[in-house]
Amino acid sequence: MESVEIRVRGQVQGVGFRPFVWRLAHDLGFAGHVLNDAQGVVIRARGARLAEFVEALRAQAPVLARVDAVEVAPFAGELGEGFEIVASEAGAVRTRVTPDAATCPDCLAETLGTGRRGGYGFTNCTHCGPRFSIVTGLPYDRAQTTMAEFPLCADCRGEYLDPSDRRFHAQPVACPICGPRIWTVPESADWLKEAAARLRGGDILAIKGLGGFHLACDAGNAAAIARLRARKNRPTKPLAVMGDLAMIGAACHLDALERARLAAPAAPIIVLALRDEPVEVCAGALAPGQDSLGWMLPYTPLHHLLIRAVARPLVMTSGNGSGQPQVISNEAALAELAEIADGFVLHDRAIARRLDDSVERITPQGPMVLRHARGRVPDVLDLPAGFGQGPQVVAYGGQMKGAICLTRDGQALLGHHLGDLDNVANIEAFEAADRDYRALFDHVPEVVAVDLHPGFRATLYGERAAGTRPLIRVQHHHAHLAACLGENGWGLEDGPVAGIILDGLGLGEDGTIWGGELLLGDYRHVARVAHLTPVPMPGGDRASRDPWRNLLAQLDHAGLQAQADRLLAGQPVGLLRQAMAKGMNAPLTSSAGRLFDAFAAAAGFVGSQSYEGEAAMGLESLARKAGDTGAGYPFGEGAQIDPAPMWRAWADDPDPVEAKARRFHRGLARAFAGRARDLVVQGAARAVVLSGGVLQNVVLQEELMTALGDVPVLLHHKVPANDGGLALGQALVAMARVMGGR
């Protein structure tokens, strides 16, 4: 029996992989040892059943593991007679950190039981608990996590060293004797009893969780929700709710796929359709103007204990002021949330990095990721065929929904949601995340990729970070297209696609603002085949906040000035018309997002948006209420997809607003889908890509899929269609250009 060294690469640290190997080796009669190093897991072993052993490493790996490669080579060193787990080795980092995982059933049973971890808010094992939120270095060992300051008691150490225990080498293992503790401010004898009583009584609490603080209140108490909104300056943006499956089912429709997604280890927020008469929650206060609500299950023992003690659904929204990063330290919470929260639930386990909750929804076409964060990062995507020998790239995304992407060794790591880069605190968090990712993963970029827009803060940062390295500027909508291609494994040489890219705004190659585009191309190059007819944005950036401004521009463009005067009576339409005529602070745009805003204003949205997409989300809800409305509104023919005919049809339509909303969605979808389908049928493209933030609209996505018929369509399922996925596309375009070719 020859000795071998087996290297296992992938998501194999912090998931119980070494204990799994230890048990497997004993079952199959192998001698040797297993250890972590900076590249993954190394097994040095001797045994007769090698093929069976190697196959089991893949087929029987722990539930949280992801095995990318198993490499076997001869080993010339000495091996003893037994098999053991030995100390980790350092070196150049090539492994990955496992995302944080929700409490497993075994740990939940312990937490709710009467044993030594009964009522303990930090129960975990190799199958669950904190990972990325606590790690400070690699390899992933307790000494390189924020648990390092909590020495193990004798009982926990016994579990940690017992190969038959599920806590064997579980790095965050803890108990009430040796682990982190929880307390309230103001102080109380029983944190859980005090917190539950205050929440039931209508108070707002700031609660320290896994990746940051939440602001919590009773989701069925309209007065408490109103106070939270007023104090946080969040007047209408939907609030996420936490509850158990029974609570969720009483308020929202819940199918098997949604139930499974909620209960997965990532434990994301899932956007669910509200019932006609939701129970136990004030749906109108939680999601004004919407027909859906975001829910998550408790995902830490602390949350499980709290939900059971309160016995009601709880609002769980990010613990931050409006537009600011989520607070992660006790000191910052006490200072920054004091004017919002009536009290605090704190603990003394430090949070190594800020992680917002992931947000997702299930559509008829599959899962859709709206926010890529806790539970999903730092997972990686395998790069498509042709990219394996590409350079190490760092890409910095766009201005909105900041995220960073690193590429190396045939994989791309898309970082977590960092917020909009329009305030100093978020910019500082963005820059800190860049330093953190590079240090943690030992990444030395050879190429830097940024958005084409010279004023984006991510672009400005990337220009400084690049130094003497190549800096590649990637057009915004090309990056959206490439992100979808990459997620779907479209190879570098797999040919051109037609990209329907619909979003709010992005600087075009011609210096104007794009956003309603049909592109033809691949990773290296794209051409603009068709687009929405550009119309002014009166007031510039203010048009992104005030939908009525876009309605004025659209109706005037369609020759419907009289309707504009009637609908917008009381608004300064005369002044804005003068500004548009002179081209003063009224840039032209083909933005689909601004077109949606305009139609939402026509459908009754009044005033300004308090959050991005508010008007369009309300319009989608209206469209969902309509039955079959027949043909959609017509759009103009040719390379410019002119909305003027649509507006004239709308003006003559006597039907209810819900039917009009649906006809708008259907008409827009058919206008783009018809042109894209022709490109595939004629052989100019091999598939159609759907990307951009507007494609988070499920009604629009369904209408596009129907109109596209049987041509191949590529959608987003793991990477956000919005700007949160932009950095992945930038990285792929940069790699393709550096690698050259046709």
XYZ file of C-alpha atoms in Angstrom:
742
model
C 0.000 0.000 0.000
C 1.648 3.207 -1.180
C 1.241 6.438 0.769
C -0.549 9.317 -0.957
C -1.154 12.991 -0.374
C -4.694 14.055 -1.202
C -5.449 17.746 -1.521
C -9.106 18.781 -1.317
C -9.897 22.258 -2.608
C -13.102 24.214 -2.203
C -15.358 25.170 0.684
C -13.837 22.666 3.088
C -12.861 24.599 6.222
C -15.270 25.236 9.057
C -17.753 22.640 7.785
C -16.633 19.548 9.680
C -14.540 18.236 6.802
C -11.551 17.054 8.860
C -13.755 15.125 11.331
C -15.537 13.622 8.326
C -12.186 12.534 6.873
C -11.123 11.119 10.260
C -14.257 8.968 10.505
C -13.973 7.897 6.864
C -10.333 6.896 7.344
C -11.190 4.801 10.395
C -14.103 3.122 8.583
C -11.907 2.206 5.585
C -8.801 1.259 7.578
C -6.489 4.110 6.558
C -3.473 5.342 8.521
C -2.135 8.884 8.383
C -3.407 12.352 9.195
C -5.522 15.266 7.945
C -4.966 18.989 8.367
C -6.049 22.417 7.187
C -3.667 24.646 5.300
C -4.098 27.885 3.389
C -5.170 26.018 0.246
C -7.812 23.754 1.759
C -7.538 20.308 3.370
C -4.528 17.991 3.065
C -4.798 14.237 3.716
C -1.669 12.098 3.963
C -2.722 8.499 4.154
C -2.008 4.843 3.501
C -4.703 2.253 2.835
C -5.899 -0.425 0.440
C -9.243 1.092 -0.572
C -7.910 4.310 -2.143
C -10.455 4.638 -4.974
C -13.341 4.190 -2.527
C -11.776 6.703 -0.146
C -11.331 9.371 -2.834
C -14.845 8.877 -4.207
C -16.332 9.233 -0.710
C -14.555 12.573 -0.231
C -16.854 13.979 -2.889
C -19.984 11.912 -2.498
C -20.303 11.937 1.294
C -18.924 15.391 2.173
C -20.645 17.384 4.971
C -23.743 19.360 4.041
C -22.009 22.767 4.106
C -18.972 21.590 2.136
C -18.352 22.249 -1.540
C -15.590 20.158 -3.075
C -14.071 21.771 -6.172
C -11.135 19.413 -6.682
C -9.578 16.271 -5.219
C -5.920 15.893 -6.240
C -3.956 12.697 -5.473
C -0.162 12.442 -5.555
C 2.443 10.040 -4.097
C 3.698 10.847 -0.572
C 7.237 9.885 0.466
C 7.063 10.882 4.133
C 6.607 8.704 7.182
C 3.121 7.852 8.443
C 2.171 6.245 11.732
C -0.253 3.393 12.276
C -3.302 5.384 13.382
C -5.155 8.289 11.786
C -5.384 11.714 13.412
C -6.158 15.365 12.909
C -2.994 17.455 13.186
C -2.210 21.150 13.495
C -2.905 23.468 10.579
C -0.201 24.769 8.290
C 0.074 28.344 6.982
C 0.995 29.467 3.479
C -0.401 31.307 0.470
C -4.169 31.430 0.805
C -6.034 29.377 -1.797
C -8.967 28.096 0.234
C -12.308 29.700 1.005
C -14.234 30.699 4.082
C -17.653 29.123 4.496
C -20.650 31.473 4.627
C -22.455 31.832 7.947
C -25.054 29.080 8.362
C -28.389 29.062 10.171
C -28.861 27.002 13.333
C -29.140 23.295 12.548
C -31.958 21.136 13.999
C -29.661 19.442 16.529
C -28.365 22.727 17.930
C -31.859 24.193 18.003
C -33.092 21.203 20.024
C -30.261 21.757 22.505
C -30.996 25.481 22.729
C -34.671 24.842 23.455
C -33.955 21.924 25.780
C -32.877 21.634 29.407
C -29.254 20.546 28.980
C -26.193 22.666 29.595
C -26.883 24.721 26.468
C -30.573 25.174 27.194
C -31.475 28.831 26.604
C -27.990 29.637 25.303
C -27.881 32.096 22.416
C -24.606 30.887 20.820
C -25.120 27.138 20.428
C -23.444 25.842 17.234
C -21.566 22.910 15.714
C -19.756 22.024 12.491
C -23.105 22.046 10.655
C -24.141 25.585 11.593
C -23.194 28.886 13.148
C -20.926 31.832 12.383
C -18.104 31.602 9.845
C -17.404 34.580 7.586
C -18.762 37.074 10.116
C -16.152 36.046 12.727
C -13.065 34.943 10.770
C -10.007 37.196 10.975
C -7.496 35.091 9.045
C -6.804 31.774 7.340
C -6.507 28.883 7.885
C -9.870 28.849 9.627
C -8.981 27.990 13.237
C -10.387 29.360 16.487
C -7.268 31.468 17.028
C -8.103 33.347 13.816
C -11.706 34.158 14.685
C -13.362 36.559 17.093
C -13.924 33.518 19.365
C -10.203 33.526 20.210
C -10.851 35.533 23.375
C -13.129 32.820 24.793
C -10.979 29.897 26.074
C -12.813 26.579 26.015
C -14.047 25.095 29.278
C -13.341 21.425 30.033
C -16.698 20.229 28.672
C -16.448 22.181 25.419
C -12.845 21.112 24.957
C -13.909 17.519 25.413
C -16.471 17.900 22.614
C -13.972 19.735 20.430
C -11.448 16.883 20.749
C -13.917 13.991 20.474
C -14.043 12.642 16.872
C -17.448 11.095 17.549
C -18.981 14.472 18.500
C -20.487 16.845 15.920
C -18.487 19.634 17.575
C -15.193 17.921 16.790
C -13.017 20.852 15.695
C -16.016 23.212 15.463
C -14.170 26.511 15.851
C -17.001 28.650 17.367
C -18.000 25.993 19.944
C -19.120 27.580 23.218
C -21.436 27.208 26.200
C -22.708 29.499 28.983
C -19.607 28.703 31.072
C -16.926 29.713 28.564
C -18.613 31.482 25.653
C -20.076 34.883 24.834
C -22.849 36.288 26.991
C -25.956 38.381 26.285
C -27.305 41.311 28.288
C -29.728 44.204 27.933
C -29.329 47.949 28.261
C -30.799 49.023 30.606
C -29.504 46.029 32.594
C -31.907 43.297 33.675
C -31.699 39.987 35.513
C -33.031 37.982 32.542
C -32.220 39.364 29.096
C -34.768 37.200 27.287
C -37.662 37.915 29.617
C -36.897 41.640 29.575
C -36.520 41.858 25.778
C -39.705 39.892 25.128
C -41.733 42.016 27.524
C -40.507 45.245 25.984
C -41.187 44.097 22.427
C -44.690 42.932 23.355
C -45.192 46.293 25.042
C -44.442 48.227 21.842
C -40.807 49.196 22.379
C -38.129 49.292 19.681
C -34.979 47.330 20.502
C -31.562 47.331 18.858
C -30.453 43.695 18.805
C -26.923 42.547 18.038
C -27.050 39.567 15.694
C -24.658 37.709 13.432
C -23.422 40.293 10.918
C -24.662 43.468 12.585
C -27.499 45.019 14.541
C -31.212 44.827 13.789
C -33.870 47.274 14.894
C -36.810 45.186 16.088
C -40.416 45.810 17.077
C -43.738 43.973 17.074
C -44.771 43.511 13.423
C -48.416 43.597 14.473
C -48.171 46.909 16.331
C -48.910 49.741 13.895
C -47.902 52.434 16.391
C -44.520 50.814 17.043
C -43.886 50.462 13.310
C -44.798 54.121 12.772
C -42.375 55.212 15.514
C -39.617 53.080 14.004
C -40.206 54.607 10.572
C -40.207 58.144 11.947
C -37.075 57.682 14.040
C -35.169 55.910 11.275
C -36.425 58.312 8.576
C -37.705 55.409 6.514
C -41.244 56.518 5.611
C -42.335 53.852 3.125
C -39.528 51.386 2.305
C -40.649 47.806 3.116
C -39.484 46.364 6.428
C -38.327 42.761 6.761
C -40.087 40.516 9.262
C -38.846 37.491 11.221
C -41.124 34.697 12.349
C -41.621 30.958 12.359
C -43.240 29.059 9.484
C -46.698 29.199 11.069
C -46.490 32.992 11.393
C -45.268 33.347 7.832
C -48.003 31.093 6.462
C -50.676 33.097 8.258
C -49.606 36.282 6.504
C -48.297 35.177 3.114
C -48.697 32.484 0.499
C -45.902 29.960 0.913
C -45.141 27.113 -1.492
C -42.694 24.241 -1.107
C -39.835 25.991 -2.938
C -40.200 29.139 -0.844
C -40.388 27.090 2.343
C -37.200 25.225 1.390
C -35.386 28.454 0.523
C -36.365 30.025 3.846
C -35.120 26.980 5.758
C -31.835 26.590 3.845
C -28.540 27.180 5.730
C -28.248 30.644 4.137
C -31.591 31.666 5.732
C -32.229 34.670 3.462
C -35.132 37.082 3.491
C -37.659 35.769 0.958
C -40.146 38.164 -0.641
C -43.551 36.464 -0.446
C -47.001 37.298 -1.815
C -49.332 38.643 0.880
C -52.630 36.946 1.602
C -55.785 38.993 1.093
C -56.205 39.208 4.866
C -52.779 38.672 6.456
C -52.813 37.611 10.099
C -50.632 38.930 12.970
C -48.872 41.634 10.928
C -49.809 45.162 9.877
C -49.044 44.573 6.217
C -50.018 48.064 5.091
C -47.609 49.611 7.595
C -44.812 47.159 6.807
C -44.934 47.378 2.989
C -47.071 50.369 1.916
C -48.439 50.044 -1.614
C -46.985 46.540 -2.092
C -48.590 43.116 -2.450
C -45.612 41.264 -0.974
C -43.566 41.193 2.208
C -40.044 40.039 3.009
C -39.782 37.289 5.653
C -36.950 35.334 7.240
C -36.805 32.529 9.744
C -34.773 32.896 12.947
C -31.226 31.949 11.982
C -29.287 32.101 15.254
C -30.153 30.610 18.655
C -30.591 34.154 19.975
C -33.252 34.840 17.340
C -34.988 31.500 17.945
C -35.200 32.199 21.670
C -36.528 35.704 21.092
C -39.224 34.729 18.574
C -40.466 31.953 20.873
C -40.495 34.240 23.905
C -42.382 37.039 22.146
C -44.626 34.568 20.255
C -45.274 37.178 17.582
C -43.608 38.167 14.306
C -40.942 40.835 14.709
C -39.764 43.561 12.383
C -36.027 42.984 11.835
C -34.620 45.863 9.840
C -30.981 46.903 9.552
C -29.638 48.688 12.612
C -28.564 51.941 11.032
C -29.717 55.436 10.308
C -31.229 56.111 6.896
C -28.645 55.429 4.188
C -25.879 54.590 6.679
C -24.001 51.279 7.035
C -25.338 48.740 9.500
C -23.819 49.123 12.987
C -21.686 46.175 14.155
C -20.103 47.154 17.494
C -21.730 47.683 20.894
C -20.097 51.076 21.249
C -21.343 52.308 17.881
C -24.838 50.969 18.559
C -25.126 52.769 21.890
C -23.936 55.996 20.276
C -25.658 55.891 16.882
C -28.919 54.081 17.610
C -29.790 55.758 20.904
C -32.328 58.087 19.260
C -34.036 55.189 17.459
C -34.045 52.336 19.979
C -35.756 52.271 23.370
C -33.339 49.598 24.566
C -30.555 47.252 23.501
C -29.804 43.536 23.442
C -26.019 43.222 23.316
C -23.452 40.441 23.353
C -19.668 40.320 23.585
C -18.730 38.279 20.507
C -17.143 40.738 18.093
C -18.335 40.909 14.484
C -15.365 40.792 12.118
C -17.271 42.175 9.124
C -20.627 43.765 8.440
C -23.115 41.482 6.651
C -26.641 42.581 5.814
C -29.324 39.946 5.347
C -29.570 38.465 1.853
C -32.848 39.150 0.028
C -34.318 36.751 -2.538
C -37.565 35.705 -4.152
C -38.812 32.639 -6.018
C -40.197 33.273 -9.511
C -41.747 30.927 -12.067
C -38.290 30.851 -13.687
C -36.491 29.974 -10.433
C -34.756 31.833 -7.589
C -33.822 35.496 -7.923
C -31.223 37.155 -5.675
C -32.004 40.787 -4.895
C -29.273 41.363 -2.300
C -26.162 39.168 -2.098
C -25.031 39.128 1.515
C -25.149 37.035 4.715
C -25.306 33.307 4.087
C -24.280 33.669 0.424
C -20.813 35.180 0.780
C -17.983 34.434 0.351
C -19.143 31.646 -1.957
C -17.514 31.568 -5.401
C -18.530 30.940 -8.991
C -16.473 28.774 -11.310
C -15.398 30.869 -14.273
C -16.693 29.716 -17.678
C -14.577 27.802 -20.174
C -11.762 29.901 -21.605
C -11.168 32.018 -18.482
C -9.078 29.522 -16.506
C -5.720 31.118 -17.344
C -6.917 34.688 -16.952
C -5.216 37.281 -14.742
C -6.153 38.103 -11.173
C -8.682 40.933 -11.434
C -10.369 43.162 -8.902
C -13.547 44.911 -10.101
C -15.270 47.655 -8.150
C -18.849 47.743 -9.467
C -20.981 50.861 -9.703
C -22.354 53.682 -7.597
C -25.422 51.836 -6.343
C -25.487 48.544 -4.425
C -21.732 48.479 -4.066
C -19.960 45.130 -4.303
C -16.427 44.019 -5.147
C -15.365 41.025 -7.250
C -12.048 39.160 -7.165
C -10.945 36.529 -9.682
C -8.236 33.913 -9.286
C -7.539 30.281 -10.104
C -10.539 29.917 -12.392
C -13.030 31.283 -9.865
C -14.759 34.565 -9.098
C -15.619 35.744 -5.607
C -18.437 38.305 -5.640
C -18.362 40.176 -2.356
C -21.221 41.166 -0.095
C -23.643 44.059 -0.476
C -21.988 47.298 0.664
C -24.785 49.793 0.037
C -24.993 52.878 -2.153
C -21.784 54.884 -2.385
C -23.426 58.248 -1.947
C -22.324 58.993 1.609
C -19.004 59.013 3.421
C -19.779 56.123 5.782
C -20.626 53.729 2.942
C -17.523 54.767 1.009
C -15.385 54.048 4.057
C -17.074 50.635 4.416
C -16.413 49.952 0.724
C -12.723 50.793 1.012
C -12.404 48.737 4.202
C -14.041 45.761 2.460
C -11.542 45.996 -0.393
C -8.620 45.851 2.029
C -10.310 43.065 3.981
C -10.973 40.818 0.969
C -7.500 41.265 -0.433
C -5.826 40.507 2.888
C -8.089 37.619 3.854
C -7.754 35.873 0.503
C -4.167 36.910 -0.235
C -5.309 38.494 -3.502
C -2.817 40.519 -5.548
C -4.701 42.023 -8.491
C -2.961 42.257 -11.828
C -5.797 44.177 -13.507
C -8.381 46.642 -12.151
C -11.847 47.036 -13.696
C -14.250 49.938 -13.154
C -17.422 51.430 -14.595
C -17.176 53.784 -17.557
C -18.763 56.644 -15.562
C -15.926 58.944 -14.409
C -17.942 60.360 -11.517
C -18.854 57.079 -9.794
C -17.076 56.856 -6.465
C -16.234 53.217 -7.129
C -14.583 54.295 -10.374
C -12.592 57.035 -8.657
C -11.461 54.585 -5.982
C -10.484 52.027 -8.616
C -8.429 54.620 -10.488
C -6.442 55.320 -7.318
C -6.132 51.637 -6.401
C -4.886 50.670 -9.862
C -1.640 52.600 -9.586
C 0.541 51.389 -12.454
C -1.574 48.300 -13.149
C -3.855 48.147 -16.204
C -7.184 49.898 -15.618
C -10.072 48.716 -17.799
C -13.251 50.769 -18.040
C -16.345 48.709 -18.763
C -19.594 50.151 -20.091
C -22.342 49.670 -17.512
C -24.773 47.592 -19.590
C -22.026 45.488 -21.120
C -21.073 44.548 -17.532
C -24.685 43.543 -16.786
C -24.700 41.308 -19.863
C -21.347 39.731 -18.975
C -22.430 39.062 -15.374
C -25.402 37.046 -16.604
C -23.245 35.187 -19.124
C -20.699 34.327 -16.451
C -23.275 33.107 -13.973
C -24.703 30.805 -16.620
C -21.315 29.351 -17.584
C -21.288 30.867 -21.079
C -17.811 30.172 -22.436
C -15.436 32.811 -23.713
C -15.777 31.450 -27.253
C -19.448 30.378 -27.101
C -20.555 33.150 -29.438
C -22.643 36.330 -29.324
C -25.906 36.863 -27.451
C -28.708 39.407 -27.590
C -28.883 41.260 -24.280
C -32.083 42.936 -23.091
C -30.575 45.196 -20.424
C -33.061 47.374 -18.560
C -32.112 49.498 -15.558
C -32.086 52.996 -14.105
C -29.015 54.547 -15.656
C -25.534 53.906 -16.932
C -23.164 56.013 -18.971
C -23.202 54.938 -22.613
C -20.355 54.794 -25.078
C -21.759 57.940 -26.718
C -21.650 59.946 -23.487
C -25.424 59.879 -22.926
C -27.358 58.094 -20.193
C -28.507 54.621 -21.228
C -30.913 52.262 -19.500
C -33.264 50.610 -21.996
C -30.933 48.667 -24.270
C -30.808 45.772 -26.700
C -27.156 44.786 -27.095
C -25.518 42.237 -29.371
C -22.153 40.795 -28.467
C -20.095 38.801 -25.983
C -17.555 39.333 -23.222
C -15.138 41.299 -25.396
C -17.420 43.583 -27.418
C -21.055 44.640 -27.711
C -22.985 46.761 -30.167
C -26.093 48.770 -29.352
C -28.740 47.298 -31.672
C -31.843 49.068 -30.322
C -32.876 51.218 -27.388
C -35.708 53.232 -25.935
C -36.033 56.645 -27.544
C -34.174 59.118 -25.323
C -36.260 61.745 -23.554
C -35.135 64.452 -21.119
C -34.750 63.945 -17.385
C -36.067 67.329 -16.198
C -34.127 68.360 -13.125
C -31.377 65.787 -13.691
C -30.975 63.593 -10.618
C -34.222 64.955 -9.183
C -36.063 63.066 -11.908
C -34.894 59.839 -10.285
C -36.726 60.864 -7.114
C -39.803 62.576 -8.628
C -41.690 60.287 -11.052
C -43.956 63.124 -12.184
C -40.990 64.839 -13.862
C -40.502 61.817 -16.101
C -44.222 61.697 -16.842
C -44.066 65.301 -18.042
C -41.148 64.535 -20.357
C -42.777 61.392 -21.735
C -46.196 62.946 -22.364
C -44.665 65.988 -24.031
C -42.553 63.698 -26.216
C -45.744 61.856 -27.220
C -47.546 65.110 -28.075
C -49.884 64.824 -25.085
C -49.221 68.181 -23.485
C -52.875 68.642 -22.568
C -52.920 65.424 -20.575
C -49.716 66.495 -18.843
C -51.237 69.838 -17.897
C -54.296 68.090 -16.460
C -52.446 65.382 -14.529
C -49.671 67.647 -13.263
C -51.690 70.690 -12.294
C -49.884 72.419 -9.465
C -46.422 71.333 -10.610
C -44.015 73.828 -12.247
C -44.469 72.308 -15.711
C -43.859 75.612 -17.509
C -40.434 76.108 -15.979
C -39.449 72.527 -16.651
C -40.566 72.774 -20.275
C -38.372 75.803 -20.717
C -35.436 73.943 -19.176
C -36.009 70.915 -21.425
C -36.255 73.120 -24.515
C -32.929 74.745 -23.662
C -31.278 71.498 -22.550
C -30.647 72.928 -19.088
C -30.250 70.253 -16.385
C -32.346 67.912 -18.506
C -30.022 65.229 -19.898
C -31.450 62.817 -22.441
C -31.856 59.225 -21.300
C -33.089 55.921 -22.676
C -33.637 54.649 -19.122
C -36.272 51.948 -18.663
C -36.305 52.811 -14.972
C -37.392 56.377 -15.689
C -40.044 55.091 -18.102
C -41.425 52.894 -15.315
C -41.415 55.905 -12.983
C -43.367 57.910 -15.548
C -46.028 55.246 -15.985
C -46.285 54.803 -12.210
C -47.009 58.529 -11.946
C -49.668 58.161 -14.630
C -51.132 55.269 -12.618
C -51.473 57.407 -9.512
C -48.099 57.545 -7.731
C -47.906 60.981 -6.114
C -44.930 62.836 -4.682
C -41.330 61.722 -4.389
C -39.860 58.252 -3.974
C -38.401 57.600 -0.541
C -36.366 54.635 -1.821
C -35.086 53.372 -5.147
C -37.730 51.549 -7.178
C -40.683 52.510 -4.974
C -42.903 53.708 -7.817
C -41.999 50.812 -10.124
C -42.666 48.254 -7.388
C -46.094 49.722 -6.833
C -46.747 49.572 -10.564
C -45.736 45.906 -10.644
C -48.197 45.212 -7.824
C -50.970 46.867 -9.823
C -50.109 44.847 -12.931
C -50.225 41.622 -10.948
C -53.843 42.310 -9.974
C -55.000 42.457 -13.598
C -56.307 39.417 -15.440
C -55.642 38.705 -19.100
C -55.601 42.139 -20.738
C -55.011 41.012 -24.306
C -52.379 42.779 -26.389
C -49.972 45.157 -24.751
C -49.656 48.808 -25.665
C -47.784 49.426 -28.938
C -44.249 50.827 -29.104
C -42.536 52.335 -32.120
C -40.760 50.218 -34.732
C -37.101 50.406 -35.732
C -33.841 50.768 -33.855
C -35.388 53.308 -31.498
C -38.116 51.722 -29.379
C -40.315 54.770 -29.119
C -42.780 54.839 -26.187
C -44.866 57.623 -27.788
C -47.416 55.211 -29.374
C -47.772 53.510 -26.006
C -48.650 56.799 -24.325
C -51.212 57.665 -26.982
C -52.859 54.244 -26.542
C -52.855 54.753 -22.779
C -54.531 58.131 -23.120
C -57.437 56.547 -25.031
C -57.777 53.503 -22.755
C -60.957 53.586 -20.586
C -60.101 50.460 -18.572
C -59.042 50.337 -14.891
C -55.534 51.282 -13.850
C -54.607 47.645 -13.143
C -55.305 46.668 -16.760
C -53.319 49.664 -17.999
C -50.365 48.674 -15.819
C -50.396 45.166 -17.265
C -50.646 46.427 -20.846
C -47.642 48.652 -20.240
C -45.566 45.705 -19.000
C -46.713 43.482 -21.862
C -46.142 46.086 -24.544
C -42.638 46.915 -23.347
C -41.740 43.219 -23.079
C -42.973 42.445 -26.589
C -41.166 45.428 -28.073
C -37.799 44.245 -26.764
C -38.448 40.513 -27.046
C -39.477 40.704 -30.696
C -36.229 42.383 -31.705
C -34.093 40.080 -29.559
C -35.841 36.971 -30.828
C -35.219 38.044 -34.426
C -31.480 38.229 -33.725
C -31.484 34.613 -32.540
C -33.718 33.343 -35.356
C -31.553 35.092 -37.956
C -28.402 33.517 -36.489
C -26.787 36.735 -35.252
C -27.117 35.620 -31.623
C -27.186 32.234 -29.926
C -29.308 33.175 -26.895
C -31.026 36.084 -25.144
C -29.743 37.535 -21.858
C -32.067 39.346 -19.423
C -30.272 41.627 -16.969
C -30.399 44.990 -15.215
C -32.274 46.110 -12.108
C -35.620 46.497 -13.894
C -35.501 42.746 -14.623
C -36.180 42.132 -10.912
C -39.774 42.916 -11.886
C -41.362 39.451 -11.987
C -44.323 40.525 -14.130
C -41.972 41.965 -16.749
C -39.766 38.873 -16.630
C -42.792 36.606 -17.174
C -44.000 38.721 -20.100
C -40.532 38.646 -21.672
C -40.277 34.873 -21.310
C -43.682 34.435 -22.968
C -42.809 36.782 -25.816
C -39.396 35.195 -26.405
C -40.986 31.795 -26.879
C -38.647 28.891 -27.535
C -35.324 30.718 -28.002
C -32.643 30.048 -25.343
C -32.825 32.579 -22.503
C -30.215 33.224 -19.799
C -31.435 34.603 -16.451
C -29.893 35.532 -13.115
C -30.361 33.037 -10.279
C -27.267 33.428 -8.052
C -25.994 36.905 -8.916
C -28.199 40.002 -8.601
C -29.560 41.355 -11.881
C -29.168 44.814 -10.342
C -25.909 46.694 -9.795
C -24.961 44.246 -7.029
C -23.795 41.908 -9.811
C -22.046 44.558 -11.874
C -18.535 43.851 -10.544
C -18.667 40.237 -11.755
C -19.434 41.411 -15.274
C -16.687 44.021 -15.163
C -14.154 41.404 -14.069
C -15.111 39.044 -16.892
C -14.984 41.764 -19.542
C -11.583 42.884 -18.252
C -10.237 39.330 -18.317
C -11.561 38.753 -21.837
C -9.946 41.919 -23.147
C -6.596 41.240 -21.497
C -6.575 37.688 -22.835
C -7.263 38.983 -26.332
C -8.547 36.788 -29.135
C -11.048 37.507 -31.816
